[in-house]
XYZ file of C-alpha atoms in Angstrom:
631
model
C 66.038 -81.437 2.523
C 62.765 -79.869 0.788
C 64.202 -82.187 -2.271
C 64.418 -85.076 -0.388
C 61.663 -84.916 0.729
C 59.672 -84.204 -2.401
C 61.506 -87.520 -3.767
C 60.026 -89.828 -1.297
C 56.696 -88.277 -0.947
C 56.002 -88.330 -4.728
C 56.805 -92.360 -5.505
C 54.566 -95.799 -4.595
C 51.852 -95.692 -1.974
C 53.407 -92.142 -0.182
C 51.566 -90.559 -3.138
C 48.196 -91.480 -1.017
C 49.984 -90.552 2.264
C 50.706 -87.051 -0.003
C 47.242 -86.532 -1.154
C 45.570 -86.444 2.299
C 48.388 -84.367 3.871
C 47.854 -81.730 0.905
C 43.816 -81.534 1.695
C 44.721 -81.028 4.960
C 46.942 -78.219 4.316
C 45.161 -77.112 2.284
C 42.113 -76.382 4.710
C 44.567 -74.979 7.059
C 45.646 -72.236 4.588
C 41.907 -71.350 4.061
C 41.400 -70.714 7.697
C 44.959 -69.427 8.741
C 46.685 -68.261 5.360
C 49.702 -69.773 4.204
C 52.171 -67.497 6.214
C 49.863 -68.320 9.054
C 50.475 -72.099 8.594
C 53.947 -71.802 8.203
C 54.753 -69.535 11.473
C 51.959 -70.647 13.784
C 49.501 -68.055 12.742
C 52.395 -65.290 14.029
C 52.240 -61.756 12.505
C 54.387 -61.695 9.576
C 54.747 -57.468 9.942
C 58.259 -56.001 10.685
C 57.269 -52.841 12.019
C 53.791 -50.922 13.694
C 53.715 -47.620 13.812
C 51.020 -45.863 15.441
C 48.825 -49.066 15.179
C 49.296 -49.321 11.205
C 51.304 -52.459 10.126
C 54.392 -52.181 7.445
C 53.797 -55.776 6.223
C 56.914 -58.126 5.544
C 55.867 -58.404 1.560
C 56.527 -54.600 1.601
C 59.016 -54.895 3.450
C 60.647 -57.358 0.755
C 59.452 -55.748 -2.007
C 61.515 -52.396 -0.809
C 64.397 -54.383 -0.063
C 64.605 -56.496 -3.295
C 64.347 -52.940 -5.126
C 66.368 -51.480 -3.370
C 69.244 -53.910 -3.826
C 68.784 -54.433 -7.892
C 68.545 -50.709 -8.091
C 72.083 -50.952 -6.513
C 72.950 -53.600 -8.564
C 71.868 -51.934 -11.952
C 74.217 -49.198 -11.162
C 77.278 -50.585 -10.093
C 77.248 -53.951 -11.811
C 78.036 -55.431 -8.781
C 75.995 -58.130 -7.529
C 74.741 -57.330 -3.560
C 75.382 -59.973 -1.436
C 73.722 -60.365 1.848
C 77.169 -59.070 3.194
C 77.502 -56.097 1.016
C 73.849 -55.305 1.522
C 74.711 -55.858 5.347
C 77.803 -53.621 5.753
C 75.340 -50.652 3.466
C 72.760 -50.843 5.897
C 70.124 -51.561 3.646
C 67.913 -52.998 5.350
C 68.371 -50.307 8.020
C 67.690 -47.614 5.388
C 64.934 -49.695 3.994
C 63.063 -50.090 7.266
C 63.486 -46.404 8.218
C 62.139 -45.044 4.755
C 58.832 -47.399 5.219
C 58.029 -46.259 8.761
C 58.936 -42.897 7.874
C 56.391 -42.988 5.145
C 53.317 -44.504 6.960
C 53.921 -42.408 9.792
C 53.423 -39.134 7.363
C 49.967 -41.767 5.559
C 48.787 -41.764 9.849
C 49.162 -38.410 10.592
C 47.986 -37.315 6.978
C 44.338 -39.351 8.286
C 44.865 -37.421 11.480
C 44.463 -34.205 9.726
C 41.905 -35.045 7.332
C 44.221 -34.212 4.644
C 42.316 -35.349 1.063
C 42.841 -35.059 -2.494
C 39.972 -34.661 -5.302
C 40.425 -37.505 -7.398
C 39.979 -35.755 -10.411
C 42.876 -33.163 -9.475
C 44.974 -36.969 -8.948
C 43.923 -37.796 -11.929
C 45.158 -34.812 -14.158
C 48.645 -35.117 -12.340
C 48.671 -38.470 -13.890
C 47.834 -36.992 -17.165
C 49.864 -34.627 -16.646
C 53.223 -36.486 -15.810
C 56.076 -36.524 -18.608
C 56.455 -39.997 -17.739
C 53.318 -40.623 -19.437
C 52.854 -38.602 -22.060
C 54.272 -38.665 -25.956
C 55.159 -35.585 -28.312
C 54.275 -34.966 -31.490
C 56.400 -32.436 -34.161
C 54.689 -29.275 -33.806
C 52.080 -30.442 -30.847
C 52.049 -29.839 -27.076
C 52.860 -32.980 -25.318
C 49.920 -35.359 -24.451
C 48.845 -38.013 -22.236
C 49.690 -41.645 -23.588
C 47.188 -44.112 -22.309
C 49.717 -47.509 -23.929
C 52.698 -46.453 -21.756
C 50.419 -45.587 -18.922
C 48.944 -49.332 -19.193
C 52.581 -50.828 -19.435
C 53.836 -49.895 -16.534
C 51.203 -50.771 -14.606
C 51.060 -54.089 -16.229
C 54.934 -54.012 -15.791
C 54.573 -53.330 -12.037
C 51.388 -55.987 -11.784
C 48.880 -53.252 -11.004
C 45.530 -52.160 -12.068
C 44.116 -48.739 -12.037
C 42.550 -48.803 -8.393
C 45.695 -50.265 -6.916
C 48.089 -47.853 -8.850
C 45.737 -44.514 -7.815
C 45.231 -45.845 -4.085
C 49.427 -45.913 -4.255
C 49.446 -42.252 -5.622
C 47.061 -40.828 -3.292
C 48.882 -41.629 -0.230
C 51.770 -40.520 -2.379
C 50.202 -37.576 -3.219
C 49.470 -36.590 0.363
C 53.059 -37.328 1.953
C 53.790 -34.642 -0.895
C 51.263 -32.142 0.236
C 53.089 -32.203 4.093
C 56.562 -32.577 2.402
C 55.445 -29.079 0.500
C 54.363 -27.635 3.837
C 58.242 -27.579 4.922
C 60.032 -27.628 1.785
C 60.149 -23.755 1.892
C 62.570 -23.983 4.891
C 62.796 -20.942 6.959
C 64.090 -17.402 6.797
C 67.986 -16.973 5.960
C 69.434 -14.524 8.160
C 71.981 -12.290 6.450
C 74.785 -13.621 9.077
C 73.785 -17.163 8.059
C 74.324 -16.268 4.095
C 77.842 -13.929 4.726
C 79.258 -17.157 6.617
C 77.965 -19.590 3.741
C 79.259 -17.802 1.195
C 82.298 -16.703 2.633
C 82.702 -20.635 2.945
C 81.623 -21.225 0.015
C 83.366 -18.438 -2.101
C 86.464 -18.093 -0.143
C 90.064 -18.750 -2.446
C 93.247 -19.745 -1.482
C 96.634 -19.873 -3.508
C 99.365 -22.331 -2.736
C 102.595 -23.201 -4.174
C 103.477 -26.606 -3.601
C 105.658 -29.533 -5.103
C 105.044 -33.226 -5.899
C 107.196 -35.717 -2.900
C 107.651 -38.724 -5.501
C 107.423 -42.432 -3.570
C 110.812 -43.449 -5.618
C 112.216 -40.915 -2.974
C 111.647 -43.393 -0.597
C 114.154 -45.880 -2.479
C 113.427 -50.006 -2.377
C 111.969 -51.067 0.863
C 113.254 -54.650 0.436
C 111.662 -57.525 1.943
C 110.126 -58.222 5.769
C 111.631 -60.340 7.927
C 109.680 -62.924 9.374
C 108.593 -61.248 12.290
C 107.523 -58.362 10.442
C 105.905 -60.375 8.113
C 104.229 -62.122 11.019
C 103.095 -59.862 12.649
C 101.727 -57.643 9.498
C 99.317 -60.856 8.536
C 98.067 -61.406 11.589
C 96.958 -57.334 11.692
C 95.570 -57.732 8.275
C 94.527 -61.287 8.383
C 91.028 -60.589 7.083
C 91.965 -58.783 3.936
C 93.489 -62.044 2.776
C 90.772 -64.731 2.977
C 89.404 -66.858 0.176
C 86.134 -65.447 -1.088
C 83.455 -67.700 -0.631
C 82.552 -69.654 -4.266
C 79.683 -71.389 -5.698
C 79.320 -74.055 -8.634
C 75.851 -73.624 -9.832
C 73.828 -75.499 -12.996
C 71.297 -73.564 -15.354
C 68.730 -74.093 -17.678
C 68.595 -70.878 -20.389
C 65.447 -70.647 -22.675
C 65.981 -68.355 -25.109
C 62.726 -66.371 -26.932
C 64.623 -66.920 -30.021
C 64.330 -70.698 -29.330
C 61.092 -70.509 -28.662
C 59.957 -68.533 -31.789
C 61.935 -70.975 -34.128
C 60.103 -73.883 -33.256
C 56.519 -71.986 -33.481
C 55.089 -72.214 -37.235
C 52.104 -70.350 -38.702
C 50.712 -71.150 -42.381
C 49.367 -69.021 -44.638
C 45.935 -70.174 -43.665
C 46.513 -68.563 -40.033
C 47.762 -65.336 -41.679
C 44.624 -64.597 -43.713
C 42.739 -66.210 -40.720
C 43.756 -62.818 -38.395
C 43.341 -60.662 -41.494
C 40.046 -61.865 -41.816
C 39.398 -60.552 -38.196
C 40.297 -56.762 -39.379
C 38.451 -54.266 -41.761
C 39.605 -53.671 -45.377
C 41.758 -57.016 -45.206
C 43.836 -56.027 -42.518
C 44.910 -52.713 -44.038
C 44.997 -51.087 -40.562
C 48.078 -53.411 -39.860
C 50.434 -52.304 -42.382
C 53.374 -50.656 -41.004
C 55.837 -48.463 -42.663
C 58.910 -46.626 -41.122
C 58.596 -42.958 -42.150
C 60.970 -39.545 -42.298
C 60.088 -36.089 -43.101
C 61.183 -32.684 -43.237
C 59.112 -29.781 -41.399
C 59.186 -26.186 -43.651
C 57.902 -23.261 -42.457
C 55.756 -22.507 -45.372
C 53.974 -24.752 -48.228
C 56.279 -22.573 -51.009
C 59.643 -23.740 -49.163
C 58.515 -27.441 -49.142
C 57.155 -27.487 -52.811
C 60.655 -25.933 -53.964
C 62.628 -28.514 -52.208
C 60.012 -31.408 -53.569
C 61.258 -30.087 -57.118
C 64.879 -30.288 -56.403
C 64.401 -33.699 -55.267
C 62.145 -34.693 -58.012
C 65.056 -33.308 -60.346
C 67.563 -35.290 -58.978
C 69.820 -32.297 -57.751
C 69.368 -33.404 -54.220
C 68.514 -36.240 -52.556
C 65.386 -36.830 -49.211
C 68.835 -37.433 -47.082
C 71.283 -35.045 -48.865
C 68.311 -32.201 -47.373
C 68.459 -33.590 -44.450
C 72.249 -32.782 -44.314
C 71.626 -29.712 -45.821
C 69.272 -28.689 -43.492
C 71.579 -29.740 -40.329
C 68.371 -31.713 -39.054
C 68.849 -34.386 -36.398
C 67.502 -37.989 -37.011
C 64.657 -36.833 -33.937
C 64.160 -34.147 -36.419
C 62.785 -36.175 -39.062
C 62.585 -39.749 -37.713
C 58.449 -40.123 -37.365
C 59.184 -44.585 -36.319
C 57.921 -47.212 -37.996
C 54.039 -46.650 -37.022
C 50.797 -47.827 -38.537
C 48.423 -45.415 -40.035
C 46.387 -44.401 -36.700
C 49.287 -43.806 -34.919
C 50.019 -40.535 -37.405
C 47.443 -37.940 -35.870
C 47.850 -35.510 -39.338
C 45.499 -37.397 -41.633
C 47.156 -35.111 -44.736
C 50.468 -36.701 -43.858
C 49.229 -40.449 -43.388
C 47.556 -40.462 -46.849
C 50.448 -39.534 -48.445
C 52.519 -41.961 -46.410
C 50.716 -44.956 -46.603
C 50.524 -43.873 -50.589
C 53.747 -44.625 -51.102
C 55.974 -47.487 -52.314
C 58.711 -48.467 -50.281
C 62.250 -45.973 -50.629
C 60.101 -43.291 -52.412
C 59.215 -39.572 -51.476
C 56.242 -37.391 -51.951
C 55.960 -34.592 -52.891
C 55.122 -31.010 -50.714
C 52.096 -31.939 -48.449
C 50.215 -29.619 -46.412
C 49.477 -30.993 -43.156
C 47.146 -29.264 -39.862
C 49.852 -27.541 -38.308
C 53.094 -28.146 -41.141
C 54.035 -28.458 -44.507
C 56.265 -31.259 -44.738
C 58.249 -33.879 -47.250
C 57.673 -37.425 -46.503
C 59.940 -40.336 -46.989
C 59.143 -43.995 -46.535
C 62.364 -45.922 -46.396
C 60.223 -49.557 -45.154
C 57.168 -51.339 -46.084
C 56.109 -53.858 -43.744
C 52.677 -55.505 -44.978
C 49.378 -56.128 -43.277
C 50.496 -60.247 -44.128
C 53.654 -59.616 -42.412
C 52.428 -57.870 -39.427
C 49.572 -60.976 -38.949
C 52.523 -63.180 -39.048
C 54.797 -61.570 -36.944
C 52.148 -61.323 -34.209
C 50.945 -64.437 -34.560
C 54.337 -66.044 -34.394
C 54.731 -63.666 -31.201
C 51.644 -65.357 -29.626
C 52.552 -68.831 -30.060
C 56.171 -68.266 -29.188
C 54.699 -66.740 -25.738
C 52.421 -69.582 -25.254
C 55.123 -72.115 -25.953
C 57.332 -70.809 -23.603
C 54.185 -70.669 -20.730
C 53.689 -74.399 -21.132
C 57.393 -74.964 -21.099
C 57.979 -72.898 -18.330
C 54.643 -74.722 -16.390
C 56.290 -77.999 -17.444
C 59.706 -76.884 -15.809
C 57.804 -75.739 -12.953
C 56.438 -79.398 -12.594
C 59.112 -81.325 -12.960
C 61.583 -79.447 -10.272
C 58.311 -79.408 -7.684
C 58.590 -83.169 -8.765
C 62.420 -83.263 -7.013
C 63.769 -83.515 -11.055
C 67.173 -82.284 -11.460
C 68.009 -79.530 -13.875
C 69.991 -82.071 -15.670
C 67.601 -84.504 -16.159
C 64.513 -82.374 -17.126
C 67.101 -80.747 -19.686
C 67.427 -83.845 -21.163
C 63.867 -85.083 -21.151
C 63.198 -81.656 -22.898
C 66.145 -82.080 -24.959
C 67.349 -78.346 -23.969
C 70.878 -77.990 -22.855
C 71.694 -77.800 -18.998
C 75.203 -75.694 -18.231
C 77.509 -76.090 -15.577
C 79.747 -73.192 -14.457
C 82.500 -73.987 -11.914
C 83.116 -72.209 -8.710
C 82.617 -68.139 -8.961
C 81.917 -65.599 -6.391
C 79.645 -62.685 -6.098
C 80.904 -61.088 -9.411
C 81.090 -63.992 -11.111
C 84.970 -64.535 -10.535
C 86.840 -68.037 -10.127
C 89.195 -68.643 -7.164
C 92.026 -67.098 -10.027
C 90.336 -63.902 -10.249
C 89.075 -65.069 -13.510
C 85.919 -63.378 -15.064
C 83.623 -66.420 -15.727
C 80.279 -66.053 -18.174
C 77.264 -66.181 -15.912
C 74.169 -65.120 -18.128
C 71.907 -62.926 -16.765
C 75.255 -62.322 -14.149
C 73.478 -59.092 -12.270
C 70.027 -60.990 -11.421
C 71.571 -64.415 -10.940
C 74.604 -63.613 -9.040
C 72.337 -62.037 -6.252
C 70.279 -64.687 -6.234
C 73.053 -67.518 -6.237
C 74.455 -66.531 -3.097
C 71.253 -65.643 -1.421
C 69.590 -69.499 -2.322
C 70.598 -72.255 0.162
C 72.198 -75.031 -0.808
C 68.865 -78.028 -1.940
C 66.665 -75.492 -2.515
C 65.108 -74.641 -5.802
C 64.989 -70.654 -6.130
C 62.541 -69.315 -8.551
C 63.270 -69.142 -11.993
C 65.087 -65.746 -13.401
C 63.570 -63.343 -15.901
C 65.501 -61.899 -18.082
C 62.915 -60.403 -20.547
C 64.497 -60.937 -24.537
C 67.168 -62.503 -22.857
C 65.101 -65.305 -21.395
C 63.838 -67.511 -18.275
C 66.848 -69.326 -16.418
C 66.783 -71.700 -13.625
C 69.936 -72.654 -11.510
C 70.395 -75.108 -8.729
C 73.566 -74.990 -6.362
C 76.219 -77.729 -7.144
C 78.413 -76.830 -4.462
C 79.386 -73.971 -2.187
C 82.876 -73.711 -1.058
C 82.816 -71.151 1.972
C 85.380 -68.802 2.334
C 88.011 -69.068 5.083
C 91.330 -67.588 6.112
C 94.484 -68.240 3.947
C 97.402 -69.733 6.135
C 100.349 -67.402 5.732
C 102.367 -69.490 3.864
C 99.346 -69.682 1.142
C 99.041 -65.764 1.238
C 102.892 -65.282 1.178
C 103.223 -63.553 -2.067
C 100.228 -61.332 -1.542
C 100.686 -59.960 1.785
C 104.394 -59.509 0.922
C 102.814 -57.266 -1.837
C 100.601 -55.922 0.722
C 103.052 -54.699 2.981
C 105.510 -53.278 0.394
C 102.759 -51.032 -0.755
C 102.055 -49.974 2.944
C 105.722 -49.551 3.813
C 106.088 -47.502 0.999
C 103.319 -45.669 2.064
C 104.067 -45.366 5.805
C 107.779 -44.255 4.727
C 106.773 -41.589 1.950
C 104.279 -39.890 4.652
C 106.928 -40.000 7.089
C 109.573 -38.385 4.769
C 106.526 -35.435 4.257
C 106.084 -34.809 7.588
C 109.704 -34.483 8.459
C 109.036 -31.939 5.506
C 106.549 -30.258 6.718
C 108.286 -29.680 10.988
C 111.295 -28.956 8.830
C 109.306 -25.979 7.384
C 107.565 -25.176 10.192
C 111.076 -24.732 12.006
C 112.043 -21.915 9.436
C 113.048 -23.281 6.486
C 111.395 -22.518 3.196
C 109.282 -24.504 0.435
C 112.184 -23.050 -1.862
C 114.618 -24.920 0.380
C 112.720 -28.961 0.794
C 112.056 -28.521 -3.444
C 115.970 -27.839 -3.952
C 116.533 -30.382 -1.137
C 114.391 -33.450 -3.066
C 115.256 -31.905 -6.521
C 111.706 -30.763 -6.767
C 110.265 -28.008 -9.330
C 107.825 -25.928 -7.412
C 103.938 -25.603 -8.869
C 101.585 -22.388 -8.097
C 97.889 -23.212 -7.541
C 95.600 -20.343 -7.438
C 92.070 -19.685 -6.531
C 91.616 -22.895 -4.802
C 87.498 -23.430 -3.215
C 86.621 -25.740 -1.217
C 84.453 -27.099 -3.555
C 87.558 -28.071 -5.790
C 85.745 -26.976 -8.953
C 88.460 -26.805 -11.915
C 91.452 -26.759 -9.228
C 94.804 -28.396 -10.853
C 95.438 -30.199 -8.002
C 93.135 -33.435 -6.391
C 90.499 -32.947 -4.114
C 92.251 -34.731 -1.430
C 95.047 -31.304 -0.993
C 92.340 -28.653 -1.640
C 90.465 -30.199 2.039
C 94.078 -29.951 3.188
C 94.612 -27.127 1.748
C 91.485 -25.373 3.907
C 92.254 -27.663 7.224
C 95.546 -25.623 7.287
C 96.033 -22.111 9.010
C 97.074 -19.265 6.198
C 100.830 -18.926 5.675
C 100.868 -22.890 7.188
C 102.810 -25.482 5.643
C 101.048 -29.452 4.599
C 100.706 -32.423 2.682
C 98.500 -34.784 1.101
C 97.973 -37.925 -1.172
C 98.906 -36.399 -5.061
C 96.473 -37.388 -7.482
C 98.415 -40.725 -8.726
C 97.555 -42.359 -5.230
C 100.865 -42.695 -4.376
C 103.056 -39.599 -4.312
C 102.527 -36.544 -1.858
C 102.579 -32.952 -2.460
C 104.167 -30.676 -0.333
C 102.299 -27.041 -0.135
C 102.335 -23.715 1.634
C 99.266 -21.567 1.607
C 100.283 -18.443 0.119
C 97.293 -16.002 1.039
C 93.239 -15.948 0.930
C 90.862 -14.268 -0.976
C 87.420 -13.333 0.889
C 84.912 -11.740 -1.706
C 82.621 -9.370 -0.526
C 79.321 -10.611 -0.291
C 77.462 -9.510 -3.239
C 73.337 -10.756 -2.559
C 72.458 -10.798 -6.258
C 75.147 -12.644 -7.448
C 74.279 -16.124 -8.625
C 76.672 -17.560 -6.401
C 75.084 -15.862 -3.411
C 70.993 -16.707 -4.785
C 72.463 -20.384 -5.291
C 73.811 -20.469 -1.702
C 70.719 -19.096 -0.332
C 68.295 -21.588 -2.112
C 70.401 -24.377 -1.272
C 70.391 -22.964 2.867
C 66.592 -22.413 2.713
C 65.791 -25.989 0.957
C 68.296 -27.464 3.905
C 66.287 -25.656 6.907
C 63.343 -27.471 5.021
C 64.492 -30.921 5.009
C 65.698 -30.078 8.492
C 62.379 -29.342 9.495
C 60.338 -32.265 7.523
C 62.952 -34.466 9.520
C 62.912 -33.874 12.498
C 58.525 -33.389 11.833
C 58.605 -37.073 10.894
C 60.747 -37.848 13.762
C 58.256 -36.214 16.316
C 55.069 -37.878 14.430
C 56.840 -41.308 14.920
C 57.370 -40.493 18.672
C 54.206 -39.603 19.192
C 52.826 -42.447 17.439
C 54.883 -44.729 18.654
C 57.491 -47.314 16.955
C 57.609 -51.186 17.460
C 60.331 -53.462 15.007
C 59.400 -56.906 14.952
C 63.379 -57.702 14.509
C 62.703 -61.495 13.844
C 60.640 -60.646 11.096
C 62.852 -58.174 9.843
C 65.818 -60.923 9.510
C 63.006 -63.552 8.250
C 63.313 -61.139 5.021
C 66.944 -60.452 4.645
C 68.465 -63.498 5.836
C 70.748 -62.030 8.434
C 70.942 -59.676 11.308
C 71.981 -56.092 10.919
C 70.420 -53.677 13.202
């Protein structure tokens, strides 16, 4: 609709009709705000607590994180059905309210932090800092301006975020020492905890169960219509994109020799402080060690990596980067670096704090450096205007195709895939950028132009939908083969744990394991020392929980760790150890109680701040943001 519209609105005299609507709107958003505009001036918060509002842009912002952290894990796209049967918007929601209702009450109680104690936990934080061979750690203001740039922040925004973070830490800190652990608290942890069991047991294979042949009709009926669900299509979607590669991009960008000496001329010393060179060296513990090895490698007995080798050094050992003068601190060690020709060694050099052999295995000159950057500048500002130009033609109601070809760039079409990028086949179809696009492909509605991927080095990418073909039940006839699958594997199943059981009352009547192994022509197994943790136990964790759900001298099965056999055990006999309170066992259990009572507490604190503050959802704002209703 939106492109429809754009189509008529943007051609002959509508372009005056256009003009005056835009000036209009555009006052409007000066007085209301666009969101105001767009929603009658509404609220656009999804939750108040206490009178503070969580704002539907942090609200989003949490969400989209939230469900690309997911994705980055699992490689799974999240669709808004995944995300929906997870909860996460339910988790999402609760975190944020949880969180400003510990900022309220943290203003409540006057609770403050010096800002120069906030600012040394910056410093402080490994996250920030670099280390140097033979040097403490140390802050690193470059990676501490990346991420903020990475995150779009500047220094107020990113220490107003850390203060309130900060202070939820102080109150988490108030509780995180939990409680006291009373002894009779600790003897039943451990005892669950450290308690054994042995079993002796055999493996019930599903062959046992013979062929269970085909379903009749009715039976295959009647299974599909139980099951009916786990045999639908999967919704698909046919998208075009529009990939511009960096690599493109830096191709087409030239810079002459007159640019290069052009930025040189902008340094000292003719751009010496450019030069680059990728440098190794081995630490010694004295300046006699390093000058003897200097002279074997001078000699030609051994070579710079031959005492590396020798030396059983890792490459983080030696490996100093490919740096620039100023980035090596030891002024000793950067003369005789940067005094070297490319693939030689030095000899022994006697830095601040080591005595070291240097290696420099790559010259990169101040000429190269100026060009690379340069070429790096133009190839950003290429792809800025490109991307602008993009930008103008879609808002113009262009199609992918078309602006591809006006730009001669090549638009792709991929058929039909779902989610993870499969075809209606089960085929694995290319998607670039599959983890960010996927998401977004089945999150877009259909005529609408969503905003343009980043993929970093990989490049921008914009899609439009082709087509969506929605996903619907299968008639039976269409599923046939699949749920005749389906059931076999189920019948199987059903018929192996039936065969168990019969086992199992057949034991529990009087007769022995001895007796079902001989009866199946089964080799009985010992298992010994069983926990309930399952920790190095030769059977799968599915019989060790059945294993401690049954009563001593009992007999039981469970699922054997192929997924489709049983094992048959009887528990032999326990083993209770006495509580010992210095073990490391028993301190482990006790830390682990105590730092449970404190989360307990910190809980159900948060939970009695949010009563007493009170708790509103705006639940229309809530499924503005995530597209569909889950709480």
């Amino acid at each position: 609709m939106l492109s429809s519209f754009r189509n008529v609105m943007t051609k002959g005299p509508a372009k005056i009709v256009t003009a005056v609507i835009m000036f209009l709107l555009i006052g409007s958003f000066g007085l209301w705000g666009v969101e105001g505009w767009l929603h009658g001036n509404t609220s656009t918060d999804v939750a108040t607590v206490g009178g503070t509002p969580i704002s539907g842009n942090a609200f989003s912002d949490a969400y989209r994180r939230r469900t690309t952290m997911i994705t980055q894990a699992t490689g799974q796209a999240v669709t808004p059905d995944v995300a929906r049967s997870l909860q996460i918007d339910r988790q999402v929601l609760n975190s944020l309210v949880a969180d400003t209702a510990l900022d309220v009450q943290a203003k409540k109680l006057h609770l403050g932090l010096d800002q120069a104690a906030m600012v040394q936990a910056v410093m402080n934080d490994p996250n920030f800092q670099i280390s140097q061979p033979g040097k403490p750690p140390v802050f690193d203001a470059t990676s501490f301006r990346r991420l903020l740039q990475d995150n779009g922040l500047n220094e107020g925004m990113f220490f107003a975020q850390q203060h309130e973070f900060y202070l939820r830490g102080q109150m988490n800190e108030a509780f995180a020492v939990g409680g006291p652990v009373s002894q009779t608290m600790l003897q039943a942890a451990a005892r669950f905890t450290q308690e054994k069991r042995n079993i002796s047991y055999f493996a019930l294979p599903q062959s046992s169960v013979g062929d269970v042949g085909q379903p009749d009709a009715a039976t295959l009926q009647s299974y599909y219509d139980e099951h009916k669900g786990q045999f639908r299509t999967k919704e698909l979607r046919s998208l075009t994109y529009l990939l511009v590669n960096p690599a493109q991009i830096a191709s087409a960008a030239t810079v002459t020799d007159a640019d290069v000496q052009a930025r040189l001329a902008t340094e000292n010393d003719k751009g010496a402080g450019l030069e680059q060179r990728t440098v190794e060296q081995i630490a010694f513990p004295s300046l006699d060690e390093a000058k003897a090895a200097a002279a074997r490698i001078a000699s030609g007995q051994i070579t710079f990596e031959g005492l590396v080798a020798e030396r059983k050094l890792a490459p983080e050992d030696t490996e100093l980067g490919t740096v620039t003068r100023s980035r090596l601190t030891d002024s000793k060690i950067a003369d005789a670096a940067f005094g070297l020709a490319e693939g030689a060694t030095s000899g022994a050099v006697q830095g601040t704090l080591t005595n070291v052999i240097v290696k420099v295995t790559k010259v990169v000159t101040p000429q190269d450096v100026a060009r690379a950057e340069l070429l790096q500048q133009r190839a950003q500002e290429a792809l800025r205007n490109l991307r602008d130009t993009i930008e103008d033609e879609r808002m113009g109601g262009t199609p992918l195709k078309d602006i591809a070809t006006k730009l001669k760039l090549q638009a792709v079409s991929v058929p039909p895939v779902d989610a993870q990028g499969l075809d209606a086949t089960g085929k694995q179809i290319e998607v670039p950028l599959a983890t960010q696009v996927l998401p977004a492909l089945f999150k877009t509605e259909q005529g609408s132009d969503p905003e343009a991927i980043d993929g970093r080095d990989q490049g921008l990418m914009w899609f439009s939908i082709d087509n969506v073909v929605p996903s619907r039940d299968r008639t039976l006839d269409e599923a046939k083969a699949d749920v005749i699958a389906a059931w076999s594997v189920d019948e199987k199943a059903n018929r192996l744990r039936q065969k168990a059981d019969d086992l199992v009352k057949q034991m529990n009547g009087g007769k022995t394991l001895e007796d079902m192994a001989k009866s199946v022509n089964a080799q009985i197994m010992p298992a010994w020392d069983l926990i309930r943790s399952g920790q190095n136990a030769p059977v799968p964790p599915a019989t060790v929980s059945a294993v401690f759900a049954t009563p001593l001298k009992g007999f039981g099965s469970s699922m054997a760790a192929n997924g489709t056999d049983r094992l048959i055990f009887h528990v032999e006999d326990n083993v209770i150890p006495e509580l010992d309170p210095k073990a490391d066992q028993t301190v482990a259990t006790g830390k682990q109680l105590t730092a449970a009572i404190g989360q307990d507490l910190i809980t159900e604190y948060v939970a009695k701040v949010q009563d007493q503050l009170g708790v509103t959802i705006n639940q229309t704002n809530v499924d503005r943001v995530v597209g569909t209703r889950s709480f």
